[in-house]
Amino acid sequence: MNVITIVLVLIVLAALWASLTTLLLRATIALALTSAMLAVVMYSLGATIAAVVELSVCAGLISVVFVSVISLTQRKPFKDYLTRRMSRMRRFWPLPMVLVAVGVALSFIHSPVQVALPLPGGDGDVRTVLWSFRQLDLFGQILILLAGVFGVLVLFKKEGKDGD
Amino acid sequence: MAIEIPQSFWLYFAFFVLLLMDGLWCMLATYNLLRMLIGLEILMKSVTFFLIVAGYLSGRMALAQAMVITVIVIEVVVVVAAAGIILGLFRKNDSLNVRNTRKLKG
């Protein structure tokens, strides 16, 4: 059992915590933890630049967005925390058992698989690939970022007096 | 051109499936809009992980990283736009419960 396996087990545990916990802030923290450990796995597998982007964007920026949305929307008093937790437990108690059962079932699969590779030839640096061969992806990213900016401007604005 | 995938593929595949099931359950078993977004994030994490594993096992890490960076950028925009929609729904309905979001007009 090497380091990557241990971190993968921790990732599944953190994701489970994010699903099971009642408080949304704890779920956000668990999600950031999942992202950070996923960045560790990506770095160990050799995807260094993607790991840095994952750590800074998914563990940082998305957590900030979640925390601000939670602070803007949560008005429930803390005293009904226990009743909410009971109603959540009713819906979520099979999840850990299902995950353990599926994990045990998947651990018995060891059949060799054959996968066809799409392109022959070597692989270059990620910057070369991104800027030279995947320019359409970059164009799409720019368009989606602009669409996101306009979406934020439309959606986060305060409602006017007319209500529209 | 086909290559033989090493046995470690099944280890990564098992964890990919576990994360996928966790995210799906988190999305399906809740009525809270923010929790659905968290489930979507877990699903995105599993897909990101499996893209990296695919690049690692096929020796095309640069292409996989380019794809993952694209996925992460789109993920952020999706999360921010969804957060704006959730805030708008909360202002209209004063609730994050999907059962209360029945007025789709205006």
Coordinates of N, CA, C and O in Angstrom, one line a residue, chain B:
Chain B
M1 N -3.7 1.2 -32.6 CA -2.6 0.9 -31.6 C -3.3 0.7 -30.2 O -4.0 1.5 -29.8
A2 N -3.0 -0.5 -29.7 CA -3.6 -0.8 -28.4 C -2.5 -1.1 -27.4 O -1.5 -1.7 -27.7
I3 N -2.7 -0.7 -26.1 CA -1.8 -1.0 -25.1 C -2.4 -1.8 -24.0 O -3.6 -1.7 -23.8
E4 N -1.6 -2.6 -23.3 CA -2.1 -3.3 -22.2 C -2.0 -2.4 -21.0 O -1.0 -1.8 -20.7
I5 N -3.2 -2.2 -20.3 CA -3.3 -1.3 -19.1 C -2.7 -2.1 -17.9 O -3.1 -3.2 -17.7
P6 N -1.9 -1.5 -17.1 CA -1.4 -2.2 -15.9 C -2.4 -2.4 -14.9 O -3.5 -1.8 -14.9
Q7 N -2.1 -3.3 -13.9 CA -3.1 -3.7 -12.9 C -3.5 -2.5 -12.0 O -4.6 -2.6 -11.4
S8 N -2.6 -1.5 -11.9 CA -3.0 -0.4 -11.0 C -4.2 0.4 -11.5 O -4.8 1.2 -10.8
F9 N -4.5 0.1 -12.8 CA -5.7 0.8 -13.4 C -7.0 0.5 -12.5 O -7.8 1.3 -12.3
W10 N -7.1 -0.8 -12.0 CA -8.3 -1.2 -11.3 C -8.4 -0.5 -10.0 O -9.5 -0.2 -9.5
L11 N -7.2 -0.3 -9.3 CA -7.2 0.5 -8.1 C -7.8 1.9 -8.3 O -8.7 2.3 -7.6
Y12 N -7.3 2.6 -9.3 CA -7.8 3.9 -9.6 C -9.2 3.9 -10.0 O -10.0 4.8 -9.6
F13 N -9.6 2.9 -10.8 CA -11.0 2.8 -11.3 C -11.9 2.6 -10.1 O -13.0 3.2 -10.1
A14 N -11.5 1.8 -9.1 CA -12.4 1.6 -7.9 C -12.6 2.9 -7.2 O -13.7 3.2 -6.8
F15 N -11.5 3.7 -7.0 CA -11.7 4.9 -6.3 C -12.5 5.9 -7.1 O -13.3 6.7 -6.5
F16 N -12.3 5.9 -8.4 CA -13.2 6.8 -9.3 C -14.6 6.4 -9.1 O -15.5 7.3 -9.0
V17 N -15.0 5.1 -9.1 CA -16.4 4.7 -9.0 C -16.9 5.1 -7.6 O -18.1 5.6 -7.5
L18 N -16.1 5.0 -6.6 CA -16.6 5.3 -5.2 C -16.9 6.8 -5.1 O -17.9 7.3 -4.6
L19 N -16.0 7.7 -5.7 CA -16.2 9.1 -5.7 C -17.5 9.5 -6.5 O -18.3 10.3 -6.1
L20 N -17.6 8.8 -7.6 CA -18.8 9.1 -8.5 C -20.1 8.7 -7.8 O -21.0 9.5 -7.8
M21 N -20.1 7.6 -7.1 CA -21.3 7.2 -6.4 C -21.6 8.2 -5.2 O -22.8 8.5 -5.0
D22 N -20.5 8.6 -4.5 CA -20.7 9.5 -3.4 C -21.3 10.8 -3.9 O -22.3 11.3 -3.4
G23 N -20.8 11.4 -5.0 CA -21.3 12.6 -5.6 C -22.8 12.4 -6.1 O -23.6 13.3 -5.8
L24 N -23.1 11.3 -6.7 CA -24.4 11.1 -7.2 C -25.4 11.0 -6.1 O -26.5 11.5 -6.1
W25 N -25.0 10.3 -5.0 CA -25.9 10.1 -3.8 C -26.1 11.5 -3.2 O -27.3 11.8 -2.8
C26 N -25.1 12.3 -3.1 CA -25.2 13.6 -2.5 C -26.1 14.5 -3.3 O -26.9 15.3 -2.7
M27 N -26.1 14.3 -4.6 CA -27.0 15.1 -5.4 C -28.5 14.6 -5.3 O -29.4 15.4 -5.4
L28 N -28.6 13.3 -5.3 CA -30.0 12.7 -5.4 C -30.7 12.7 -4.1 O -32.0 12.8 -4.1
A29 N -30.0 12.6 -3.0 CA -30.7 12.3 -1.7 C -30.9 13.6 -0.9 O -31.2 13.6 0.3
T30 N -30.8 14.8 -1.5 CA -31.0 16.0 -0.8 C -32.0 16.9 -1.5 O -32.2 16.8 -2.7
Y31 N -32.5 17.8 -0.7 CA -33.4 18.9 -1.3 C -32.8 20.2 -1.2 O -33.4 21.2 -1.6
N32 N -31.6 20.3 -0.7 CA -30.9 21.6 -0.5 C -30.1 21.9 -1.8 O -29.3 21.1 -2.3
L33 N -30.3 23.1 -2.4 CA -29.7 23.5 -3.6 C -28.2 23.5 -3.5 O -27.4 23.1 -4.4
L34 N -27.7 24.1 -2.3 CA -26.2 24.2 -2.1 C -25.6 22.8 -2.0 O -24.5 22.6 -2.5
R35 N -26.3 21.9 -1.4 CA -25.8 20.6 -1.2 C -25.7 19.8 -2.6 O -24.8 19.1 -2.8
M36 N -26.7 20.1 -3.5 CA -26.6 19.6 -4.8 C -25.3 20.1 -5.5 O -24.7 19.3 -6.3
L37 N -25.0 21.4 -5.3 CA -23.8 21.9 -5.9 C -22.6 21.2 -5.4 O -21.6 21.0 -6.1
I38 N -22.6 20.9 -4.1 CA -21.4 20.2 -3.5 C -21.3 18.8 -4.1 O -20.2 18.3 -4.4
G39 N -22.5 18.1 -4.3 CA -22.4 16.8 -5.0 C -21.9 16.9 -6.4 O -21.1 16.1 -6.8
L40 N -22.3 18.0 -7.1 CA -21.8 18.2 -8.5 C -20.2 18.4 -8.4 O -19.5 17.9 -9.3
E41 N -19.8 19.1 -7.4 CA -18.3 19.3 -7.2 C -17.6 18.0 -7.0 O -16.5 17.7 -7.6
I42 N -18.2 17.1 -6.2 CA -17.6 15.8 -6.0 C -17.5 15.0 -7.3 O -16.5 14.3 -7.6
L43 N -18.6 15.1 -8.1 CA -18.6 14.4 -9.4 C -17.5 14.9 -10.2 O -16.8 14.2 -10.9
M44 N -17.3 16.3 -10.2 CA -16.3 16.9 -11.1 C -14.9 16.4 -10.6 O -14.0 16.2 -11.4
K45 N -14.7 16.3 -9.3 CA -13.5 15.8 -8.7 C -13.1 14.4 -9.3 O -12.0 14.1 -9.6
S46 N -14.1 13.6 -9.3 CA -13.9 12.2 -9.7 C -13.5 12.2 -11.2 O -12.6 11.5 -11.6
V47 N -14.2 13.0 -12.0 CA -13.8 13.1 -13.4 C -12.4 13.6 -13.7 O -11.7 13.1 -14.5
T48 N -12.1 14.7 -12.9 CA -10.7 15.2 -13.0 C -9.7 14.2 -12.7 O -8.7 14.0 -13.4
F49 N -9.9 13.4 -11.6 CA -9.0 12.4 -11.1 C -8.9 11.3 -12.2 O -7.7 10.9 -12.5
F50 N -10.0 10.9 -12.8 CA -9.9 9.9 -13.8 C -9.2 10.3 -15.1 O -8.5 9.6 -15.8
L51 N -9.4 11.6 -15.5 CA -8.6 12.2 -16.6 C -7.1 12.1 -16.4 O -6.4 11.7 -17.3
I52 N -6.7 12.5 -15.2 CA -5.3 12.4 -14.8 C -4.8 11.0 -14.9 O -3.7 10.7 -15.4
V53 N -5.6 10.1 -14.3 CA -5.2 8.7 -14.4 C -5.0 8.2 -15.8 O -4.1 7.4 -16.1
A54 N -6.0 8.6 -16.7 CA -5.9 8.2 -18.1 C -4.6 8.7 -18.7 O -3.9 8.0 -19.4
G55 N -4.3 9.9 -18.4 CA -3.1 10.5 -19.0 C -1.8 9.8 -18.4 O -0.9 9.6 -19.1
Y56 N -1.9 9.4 -17.1 CA -0.7 8.8 -16.5 C -0.5 7.4 -17.1 O 0.6 7.0 -17.4
L57 N -1.6 6.6 -17.3 CA -1.5 5.3 -17.7 C -1.1 5.2 -19.2 O -0.5 4.3 -19.7
S58 N -1.6 6.2 -20.0 CA -1.3 6.1 -21.4 C -0.1 6.9 -21.8 O 0.3 6.9 -23.0
G59 N 0.5 7.5 -20.8 CA 1.8 8.3 -21.1 C 1.5 9.6 -21.8 O 2.4 10.1 -22.5
R60 N 0.3 10.1 -21.7 CA 0.0 11.4 -22.4 C -0.4 12.4 -21.3 O -1.5 12.9 -21.3
M61 N 0.5 12.6 -20.4 CA 0.2 13.5 -19.3 C -0.1 15.0 -19.7 O -0.9 15.6 -19.1
A62 N 0.7 15.4 -20.7 CA 0.5 16.8 -21.1 C -0.9 17.1 -21.7 O -1.5 18.1 -21.3
L63 N -1.4 16.1 -22.5 CA -2.7 16.3 -23.0 C -3.8 16.2 -21.9 O -4.7 17.0 -21.9
A64 N -3.5 15.3 -21.0 CA -4.5 15.1 -19.9 C -4.5 16.4 -19.0 O -5.6 16.9 -18.6
Q65 N -3.3 17.0 -18.8 CA -3.3 18.2 -18.0 C -4.0 19.4 -18.7 O -4.7 20.2 -18.0
A66 N -3.8 19.5 -20.0 CA -4.5 20.5 -20.8 C -6.0 20.4 -20.6 O -6.7 21.3 -20.4
M67 N -6.5 19.1 -20.7 CA -7.9 18.8 -20.6 C -8.3 19.2 -19.1 O -9.4 19.8 -18.9
V68 N -7.5 18.8 -18.1 CA -7.9 19.1 -16.7 C -8.0 20.5 -16.4 O -8.9 21.0 -15.7
I69 N -7.1 21.3 -17.0 CA -7.1 22.8 -16.8 C -8.4 23.3 -17.4 O -9.1 24.2 -16.8
T70 N -8.8 22.9 -18.6 CA -10.0 23.3 -19.2 C -11.2 22.9 -18.3 O -12.1 23.8 -18.1
V71 N -11.2 21.7 -17.8 CA -12.3 21.3 -17.0 C -12.4 22.1 -15.7 O -13.5 22.5 -15.3
I72 N -11.3 22.5 -15.1 CA -11.3 23.3 -13.9 C -11.8 24.7 -14.2 O -12.6 25.2 -13.4
V73 N -11.4 25.3 -15.3 CA -11.9 26.6 -15.6 C -13.4 26.6 -15.8 O -14.2 27.4 -15.2
I74 N -13.9 25.6 -16.5 CA -15.4 25.5 -16.7 C -16.1 25.2 -15.4 O -17.2 25.7 -15.1
E75 N -15.4 24.4 -14.5 CA -16.0 24.0 -13.2 C -16.3 25.3 -12.4 O -17.3 25.5 -11.8
V76 N -15.2 26.2 -12.4 CA -15.4 27.4 -11.6 C -16.5 28.3 -12.2 O -17.3 28.8 -11.4
V77 N -16.6 28.4 -13.5 CA -17.7 29.2 -14.0 C -19.0 28.6 -13.7 O -20.0 29.3 -13.4
V78 N -19.1 27.3 -13.8 CA -20.4 26.6 -13.5 C -20.8 26.9 -12.0 O -21.9 27.2 -11.7
V79 N -19.8 26.8 -11.1 CA -20.1 26.9 -9.7 C -20.5 28.4 -9.4 O -21.5 28.6 -8.7
V80 N -19.8 29.3 -10.0 CA -20.1 30.7 -9.7 C -21.5 31.1 -10.3 O -22.3 31.7 -9.6
A81 N -21.8 30.6 -11.5 CA -23.1 30.9 -12.1 C -24.2 30.2 -11.3 O -25.3 30.8 -11.1
A82 N -24.0 29.0 -10.9 CA -25.0 28.3 -10.1 C -25.2 28.9 -8.7 O -26.3 29.0 -8.2
A83 N -24.1 29.5 -8.2 CA -24.2 30.2 -6.9 C -25.1 31.4 -7.1 O -25.9 31.8 -6.2
G84 N -24.9 32.1 -8.2 CA -25.8 33.3 -8.5 C -27.2 32.9 -8.6 O -28.1 33.6 -8.1
I85 N -27.5 31.8 -9.3 CA -28.8 31.3 -9.5 C -29.4 31.0 -8.1 O -30.6 31.3 -7.8
I86 N -28.6 30.3 -7.3 CA -29.1 29.9 -6.0 C -29.5 31.1 -5.1 O -30.5 31.2 -4.5
L87 N -28.6 32.1 -5.2 CA -28.9 33.4 -4.5 C -30.2 34.0 -5.0 O -31.0 34.5 -4.2
G88 N -30.3 34.0 -6.3 CA -31.6 34.6 -6.8 C -32.8 33.9 -6.4 O -33.8 34.5 -6.0
L89 N -32.7 32.5 -6.4 CA -33.9 31.7 -5.9 C -34.1 32.0 -4.5 O -35.3 32.0 -4.0
F90 N -33.0 32.1 -3.7 CA -33.2 32.3 -2.3 C -33.9 33.7 -2.0 O -34.7 33.8 -1.1
R91 N -33.5 34.7 -2.8 CA -34.2 36.0 -2.6 C -35.6 35.9 -3.0 O -36.5 36.6 -2.4
K92 N -36.0 35.1 -4.0 CA -37.4 35.0 -4.4 C -38.2 34.2 -3.5 O -39.3 34.6 -3.1
N93 N -37.7 33.1 -3.0 CA -38.5 32.1 -2.3 C -38.2 32.1 -0.8 O -38.9 31.4 0.0
D94 N -37.0 32.7 -0.4 CA -36.6 32.7 1.0 C -36.3 31.3 1.5 O -36.6 31.0 2.7
S95 N -35.9 30.4 0.6 CA -35.6 29.1 1.0 C -34.7 28.4 0.0 O -34.7 28.8 -1.2
L96 N -33.9 27.5 0.4 CA -33.0 26.8 -0.5 C -33.6 25.4 -0.9 O -32.9 24.6 -1.6
N97 N -34.8 25.1 -0.3 CA -35.3 23.8 -0.6 C -35.9 23.7 -2.0 O -36.6 24.6 -2.4
V98 N -35.6 22.7 -2.7 CA -36.1 22.6 -4.1 C -37.6 22.4 -4.2 O -38.2 22.7 -5.2
R99 N -38.2 21.9 -3.1 CA -39.6 21.7 -3.1 C -40.4 23.0 -3.1 O -41.5 23.1 -3.4
N100 N -39.7 24.1 -2.6 CA -40.3 25.4 -2.6 C -40.1 26.2 -3.8 O -40.7 27.3 -4.0
T101 N -39.3 25.8 -4.7 CA -39.0 26.6 -5.9 C -39.9 26.1 -7.0 O -39.5 25.4 -8.0
R102 N -41.2 26.5 -6.9 CA -42.1 26.1 -7.9 C -42.5 27.2 -8.9 O -43.1 27.0 -9.9
K103 N -42.2 28.4 -8.5 CA -42.6 29.5 -9.3 C -41.4 29.8 -10.3 O -40.5 30.5 -9.9
L104 N -41.5 29.3 -11.5 CA -40.4 29.5 -12.4 C -40.7 30.8 -13.2 O -39.8 31.2 -13.9
K105 N -41.8 31.4 -13.1 CA -42.1 32.6 -13.8 C -41.4 33.8 -13.2 O -41.3 33.9 -12.0
G106 N -40.8 34.6 -14.1 CA -40.2 35.9 -13.7 C -39.3 35.8 -12.6 O -39.3 36.6 -11.7

